[in-house]
XYZ file of C-alpha atoms in Angstrom:
451
model
C -48.136 40.974 9.898
C -49.241 43.477 12.581
C -46.977 46.495 12.845
C -46.186 45.885 16.510
C -45.213 42.265 15.943
C -43.078 43.179 12.933
C -41.233 45.756 15.024
C -39.631 42.924 16.998
C -37.873 41.453 13.946
C -34.869 43.798 13.689
C -34.192 43.929 17.483
C -34.486 40.125 17.724
C -32.132 39.601 14.782
C -29.645 42.073 16.282
C -29.723 40.190 19.588
C -29.208 36.885 17.741
C -26.165 38.343 15.958
C -24.696 39.483 19.277
C -25.180 36.061 20.874
C -24.287 33.792 17.947
C -21.999 35.940 15.799
C -19.043 36.505 18.093
C -16.395 34.758 16.023
C -15.698 33.188 12.645
C -15.010 29.986 14.611
C -18.759 29.526 15.064
C -19.346 28.042 11.617
C -22.842 26.687 12.256
C -23.939 29.749 14.198
C -22.826 32.080 11.432
C -24.468 29.876 8.824
C -27.760 30.112 10.729
C -27.482 33.896 10.892
C -26.735 34.054 7.158
C -29.683 31.851 6.225
C -32.024 33.924 8.385
C -30.501 37.060 6.898
C -31.154 35.835 3.359
C -34.797 35.364 4.301
C -35.013 38.918 5.622
C -33.331 40.327 2.511
C -35.690 38.380 0.226
C -38.687 39.602 2.228
C -37.441 43.179 2.026
C -36.917 42.901 -1.733
C -40.357 41.423 -2.361
C -42.593 43.136 0.160
C -40.839 46.165 1.552
C -43.315 48.598 3.077
C -40.974 51.557 3.408
C -39.475 53.707 0.683
C -35.752 54.151 1.160
C -34.943 57.646 2.413
C -33.017 59.775 -0.041
C -29.975 59.850 2.240
C -29.829 56.028 2.261
C -29.386 55.656 -1.481
C -25.720 56.723 -1.682
C -24.879 54.168 0.997
C -26.844 51.461 -0.820
C -25.083 52.211 -4.104
C -21.718 52.092 -2.331
C -22.560 48.639 -0.994
C -23.689 47.466 -4.435
C -20.433 48.775 -5.922
C -18.447 46.899 -3.259
C -20.228 43.642 -4.073
C -19.635 44.276 -7.785
C -15.897 44.712 -7.148
C -15.751 41.345 -5.357
C -17.764 39.656 -8.123
C -15.351 41.025 -10.746
C -12.475 39.604 -8.690
C -14.044 36.148 -9.041
C -14.358 36.245 -12.858
C -11.592 34.318 -14.735
C -9.511 36.734 -16.794
C -6.682 36.300 -19.358
C -3.041 36.263 -18.121
C -2.391 39.656 -19.689
C -4.571 41.098 -16.910
C -3.887 38.956 -13.855
C -0.222 37.881 -14.241
C 1.370 41.011 -12.750
C 2.858 42.021 -9.414
C 2.433 39.323 -6.796
C 0.469 37.173 -9.238
C 3.546 36.948 -11.481
C 4.794 34.339 -8.996
C 1.800 32.210 -9.893
C 2.716 32.592 -13.572
C 6.293 31.530 -12.773
C 4.953 28.322 -11.265
C 3.066 27.483 -14.430
C 6.201 28.294 -16.470
C 8.287 25.857 -14.395
C 5.746 23.147 -15.180
C 5.822 24.052 -18.863
C 2.098 24.762 -18.765
C 0.490 27.698 -20.611
C -0.945 30.344 -18.337
C -4.683 29.730 -17.855
C -7.447 32.218 -17.290
C -7.639 32.907 -13.549
C -9.593 35.314 -11.331
C -7.977 38.377 -9.798
C -8.624 36.928 -6.343
C -5.832 34.557 -5.378
C -8.246 32.844 -2.960
C -11.647 32.810 -4.727
C -13.300 30.480 -2.211
C -12.210 32.664 0.696
C -13.554 35.685 -1.209
C -16.942 34.019 -1.545
C -16.927 33.125 2.154
C -16.064 36.719 3.106
C -18.857 37.981 0.854
C -21.337 35.765 2.721
C -20.224 37.489 5.915
C -21.895 40.683 4.680
C -25.335 39.059 4.860
C -26.157 39.671 8.573
C -25.328 43.413 8.522
C -27.145 43.870 5.209
C -30.171 41.949 6.492
C -30.457 44.132 9.596
C -30.034 47.260 7.480
C -32.872 46.115 5.176
C -35.084 45.134 8.113
C -34.788 48.640 9.543
C -34.967 50.796 6.430
C -36.941 48.703 3.932
C -39.287 46.687 6.148
C -39.617 49.213 8.959
C -39.406 46.192 11.284
C -38.126 48.081 14.294
C -38.526 50.759 16.875
C -35.422 52.715 17.720
C -36.002 52.209 21.437
C -36.342 48.453 20.955
C -33.130 48.318 18.937
C -31.357 50.126 21.770
C -32.930 47.717 24.259
C -31.805 44.730 22.172
C -28.254 46.085 22.070
C -28.216 46.640 25.838
C -29.705 43.180 26.449
C -26.907 41.576 24.407
C -24.297 43.603 26.278
C -25.701 42.745 29.715
C -25.983 39.054 28.824
C -22.377 39.141 27.637
C -21.270 40.723 30.919
C -23.011 37.988 32.914
C -21.344 35.294 30.801
C -18.016 37.122 31.102
C -18.340 37.143 34.890
C -18.872 33.376 34.834
C -15.842 32.965 32.585
C -13.571 34.914 34.910
C -15.016 33.598 38.180
C -14.767 29.896 37.317
C -10.988 29.646 37.022
C -10.705 31.696 33.840
C -7.914 29.704 32.135
C -9.841 26.413 32.325
C -13.373 27.766 32.512
C -16.017 25.764 30.594
C -17.964 28.984 29.951
C -15.816 30.090 27.008
C -17.633 29.475 23.746
C -14.676 29.187 21.360
C -11.440 27.141 21.513
C -9.250 30.056 20.400
C -10.100 32.911 22.751
C -8.676 35.299 25.363
C -8.890 33.025 28.388
C -8.733 34.749 31.731
C -10.720 37.738 30.424
C -14.462 38.346 30.273
C -15.089 37.964 26.531
C -18.804 37.122 26.789
C -20.204 35.770 23.527
C -17.078 36.790 21.590
C -13.744 35.084 21.109
C -11.746 38.336 21.200
C -11.762 40.533 24.305
C -11.385 43.664 22.161
C -14.605 42.886 20.309
C -16.519 42.417 23.549
C -15.074 45.766 24.647
C -16.427 47.304 21.430
C -19.929 46.087 22.270
C -19.777 47.504 25.798
C -18.419 50.860 24.630
C -20.941 51.345 21.811
C -23.792 50.455 24.178
C -23.025 53.481 26.369
C -24.378 56.160 23.971
C -27.641 54.251 23.646
C -28.139 54.438 27.415
C -27.959 58.211 27.003
C -30.313 58.070 23.996
C -32.957 56.137 25.939
C -32.687 58.668 28.764
C -33.064 61.617 26.383
C -35.954 60.036 24.482
C -37.837 59.220 27.696
C -38.239 62.813 28.832
C -41.780 62.931 27.488
C -42.943 60.399 30.087
C -44.535 61.409 33.351
C -42.321 62.035 36.350
C -42.793 58.610 37.955
C -42.091 56.630 34.795
C -39.151 58.815 33.831
C -37.624 58.467 37.295
C -37.985 54.683 37.096
C -36.425 54.694 33.617
C -33.461 56.762 34.801
C -32.905 54.397 37.720
C -32.823 51.381 35.398
C -30.561 53.123 32.897
C -28.174 54.240 35.648
C -27.896 50.625 36.788
C -27.254 49.468 33.205
C -24.597 52.166 32.684
C -22.848 51.135 35.893
C -22.994 47.493 34.804
C -21.469 48.390 31.425
C -18.585 50.186 33.145
C -18.064 47.198 35.450
C -18.153 44.979 32.353
C -15.420 47.062 30.693
C -13.257 46.605 33.795
C -14.057 42.878 33.880
C -13.247 42.586 30.189
C -9.732 43.890 30.768
C -9.233 45.142 27.199
C -7.096 48.226 26.657
C -9.409 49.102 23.766
C -12.336 49.275 26.186
C -10.462 51.536 28.602
C -9.136 53.815 25.870
C -12.390 54.215 23.924
C -14.739 54.509 26.903
C -13.485 57.960 27.941
C -14.222 59.840 24.677
C -17.458 57.911 24.153
C -18.777 58.835 27.608
C -17.778 62.460 27.049
C -19.615 62.584 23.722
C -22.647 60.790 25.176
C -23.122 63.587 27.699
C -24.112 65.834 24.806
C -27.143 63.635 24.138
C -28.679 63.974 27.585
C -27.606 67.472 28.592
C -29.536 70.222 26.859
C -27.612 72.777 28.910
C -24.410 71.536 27.259
C -25.529 72.795 23.849
C -23.151 75.757 24.081
C -20.384 73.357 25.086
C -21.011 71.049 22.139
C -17.960 72.118 20.141
C -15.479 72.058 23.084
C -16.745 68.660 24.254
C -16.664 67.306 20.699
C -13.084 68.539 20.281
C -12.088 67.034 23.638
C -13.741 63.719 22.728
C -11.999 63.724 19.345
C -8.596 64.377 20.924
C -9.245 61.656 23.485
C -10.152 59.296 20.644
C -6.902 60.087 18.832
C -4.976 59.557 22.060
C -6.729 56.207 22.451
C -5.645 55.140 18.967
C -2.064 56.225 19.638
C -2.063 54.293 22.905
C -3.456 51.158 21.283
C -1.058 51.404 18.346
C 1.869 51.426 20.777
C 0.870 48.111 22.328
C 1.752 44.644 21.224
C -1.117 42.357 20.287
C -2.444 40.669 23.410
C -0.443 42.932 25.740
C -1.696 44.037 29.112
C 0.138 47.364 29.335
C 0.709 50.366 27.107
C 4.018 50.259 25.269
C 4.779 46.590 25.989
C 7.370 45.406 23.479
C 6.458 42.743 20.956
C 8.642 39.670 20.895
C 7.731 38.511 17.392
C 6.351 39.751 14.104
C 2.870 38.471 14.935
C 2.672 40.632 18.080
C 3.888 43.980 16.740
C 1.136 46.101 15.198
C 3.769 48.305 13.569
C 5.524 45.326 11.996
C 2.252 43.849 10.745
C 1.277 47.186 9.206
C 4.679 47.576 7.515
C 4.484 44.076 6.076
C 0.907 44.692 4.921
C 2.092 47.893 3.231
C 4.640 45.916 1.206
C 1.909 43.523 0.096
C -0.384 46.429 -0.835
C 2.244 47.882 -3.158
C 2.730 44.508 -4.834
C -0.977 43.828 -5.410
C -2.052 47.186 -6.814
C -4.234 48.218 -8.558
C -6.651 45.264 -8.319
C -5.894 43.897 -4.853
C -5.345 40.265 -3.903
C -9.015 39.399 -3.408
C -11.465 39.757 -0.549
C -10.592 37.399 2.314
C -7.098 36.617 0.980
C -5.062 38.356 3.703
C -4.290 35.247 5.731
C -2.825 33.528 2.625
C -1.005 36.547 1.184
C 0.587 37.958 4.339
C 3.042 35.039 4.985
C 4.631 35.637 1.567
C 5.954 38.982 2.796
C 6.915 38.041 6.360
C 10.545 38.287 7.376
C 11.823 34.717 7.734
C 13.938 35.508 10.799
C 10.920 36.782 12.757
C 8.421 34.042 11.900
C 7.088 31.947 14.795
C 4.582 29.052 15.017
C 1.889 31.733 15.501
C 0.417 33.348 12.422
C -1.328 36.585 11.537
C -4.990 36.303 10.496
C -5.735 40.038 10.094
C -3.802 43.257 9.560
C -5.115 44.795 12.812
C -5.990 47.760 10.630
C -9.143 47.166 8.614
C -8.425 50.056 6.253
C -5.036 48.613 5.300
C -6.564 45.142 4.932
C -9.287 46.418 2.601
C -6.630 48.262 0.549
C -4.661 45.017 0.230
C -7.646 42.866 -0.704
C -9.634 45.265 -2.912
C -6.911 47.543 -4.268
C -7.707 50.956 -5.729
C -11.477 50.241 -5.980
C -11.511 49.389 -2.283
C -9.703 52.598 -1.343
C -12.150 54.682 -3.396
C -15.113 52.900 -1.802
C -13.742 53.589 1.680
C -13.345 57.286 0.869
C -16.897 57.488 -0.494
C -18.286 55.741 2.573
C -16.380 57.943 5.028
C -17.635 61.017 3.167
C -21.220 59.765 3.477
C -20.730 58.938 7.154
C -19.318 62.377 7.939
C -22.301 64.069 6.252
C -24.791 61.823 8.090
C -23.097 62.410 11.447
C -23.107 66.161 10.884
C -26.816 66.094 10.015
C -27.569 64.101 13.174
C -26.081 66.823 15.357
C -27.567 69.820 13.621
C -30.136 71.791 15.598
C -33.545 70.273 14.914
C -31.877 67.417 13.074
C -31.402 63.836 14.233
C -33.077 62.045 17.106
C -31.175 61.001 20.255
C -30.801 57.560 18.678
C -29.206 59.029 15.538
C -26.733 60.921 17.696
C -25.976 57.831 19.761
C -25.469 55.895 16.524
C -22.993 58.492 15.263
C -20.934 58.179 18.466
C -21.062 54.379 18.478
C -20.155 54.042 14.796
C -17.309 56.555 15.247
C -15.868 54.385 18.016
C -15.992 51.313 15.758
C -14.417 53.187 12.830
C -11.617 54.501 15.046
C -10.982 51.099 16.621
C -10.727 49.657 13.108
C -7.453 51.590 12.767
C -5.820 49.143 15.175
C -8.066 46.078 15.072
C -10.726 44.257 13.035
C -14.044 44.563 14.942
C -16.226 44.564 11.810
C -15.083 41.049 10.906
C -17.617 39.531 13.324
C -21.352 39.301 12.661
C -22.098 40.761 16.097
C -20.212 44.035 15.676
C -20.987 44.149 11.946
C -24.727 44.029 12.656
C -24.361 46.662 15.391
C -22.547 48.924 12.940
C -25.273 48.394 10.319
C -27.901 49.336 12.909
C -25.992 52.547 13.651
C -25.821 53.476 9.967
C -29.554 52.869 9.554
C -30.391 55.002 12.592
C -28.176 57.833 11.327
C -30.099 58.146 8.086
C -32.292 61.231 7.941
C -35.950 60.154 7.750
C -37.514 63.598 7.643
C -39.875 63.915 4.671
C -38.671 66.066 1.824
C -40.456 69.403 1.668
C -42.341 69.950 -1.561
C -43.001 73.398 -2.899
C -45.901 74.138 -5.164
C -45.210 76.480 -8.054
C -47.385 79.142 -6.414
C -45.177 78.969 -3.336
C -42.182 80.067 -5.354
C -43.701 83.399 -6.410
C -44.315 86.343 -4.105
C -47.926 86.958 -3.193
C -49.693 89.924 -4.730
C -52.101 92.026 -2.708
C -54.791 94.396 -3.879
C -55.053 97.398 -1.647
C -58.449 99.140 -1.685
C -58.577 102.719 -0.513
């Protein structure tokens, strides 16, 4: 396949994930993305043209270890291993029936674990398409991301304008009606897309400086219009997450386009970091689905603090192996306070780190620490003088916003945001060739002086 044609594959797949992968409710859409993703992964495994950069290997091994942990959770094991903690209740059920304890997997919901594992396919496929197949251009990936965001804003405007609560433009039955959610079911996830698109506007502006004056002026005009549209989209979306995260992201994005701000890099980075922490604190103080900061929750399914406390109890009872990937929705009700239960139910912990700790136990916690260590090193390398490209720096800002939002929500549980995050990780990886030194280069030169 010609190089130019192949370069469309990753941007096109990213755009498809943004349009079709907005919710787990889209069963057929997600299945299509997974089947296409399997094809990309198989192609990358069989005919990859690019050697993986050295900095990508730790991330790849972390992913392989994560898959291995889930596979081990699906293997039937003797009762001496699984019948402890929360699983002892399962053993009690068999005892009441007078039935010997069978061999069972560590995952209390093995089919849900398998389904959750399949959800990793789209992000992994995009990651392979970028790093293994080289089927991308960074500018086209940024353009694909912005195209998905703009299309989502247009759809969101139709959703809000056509009598939001009864609008036929919403794609999923369970959604935030009255808000501009675009191709997503959750307004917070649409806000994530709009916020993470902002740094890539700055990256395109910084990367286009090599063009002639006329073309660069035209590019800046288009990008200014897109940036304004993204800000309007955040307002139309109405998500507190969008408002809270946009401020530090915009501040950090200024560092990409302003070479004169190099001396201000540390102060701006500190200010952006503090703003990000303030955003998390503000979001943590809200009830789920609230419209104002500090709005009280009326039930256990609306209070983030209550959900986190209940999840913490479950984590302690499922250590060290966890309850199984994808088991949260079945495990959480066991620990809910009966006097606060309502007809609504909790499907996620609204803290992805706590949910991973519950489902994967100690191995999951260790994997998260390893990944965050890798991410911090990659982000630092992207911002070093002479280091990463504008796209790598934009990716570090965008992925930071997603990681921070994961403290109070679950954005990575959708194929759309998951694929965007995978794109950011791939762009952050250092692709500079390793310098090789010949043995002669390691010894000082000797000179013969003739007098």
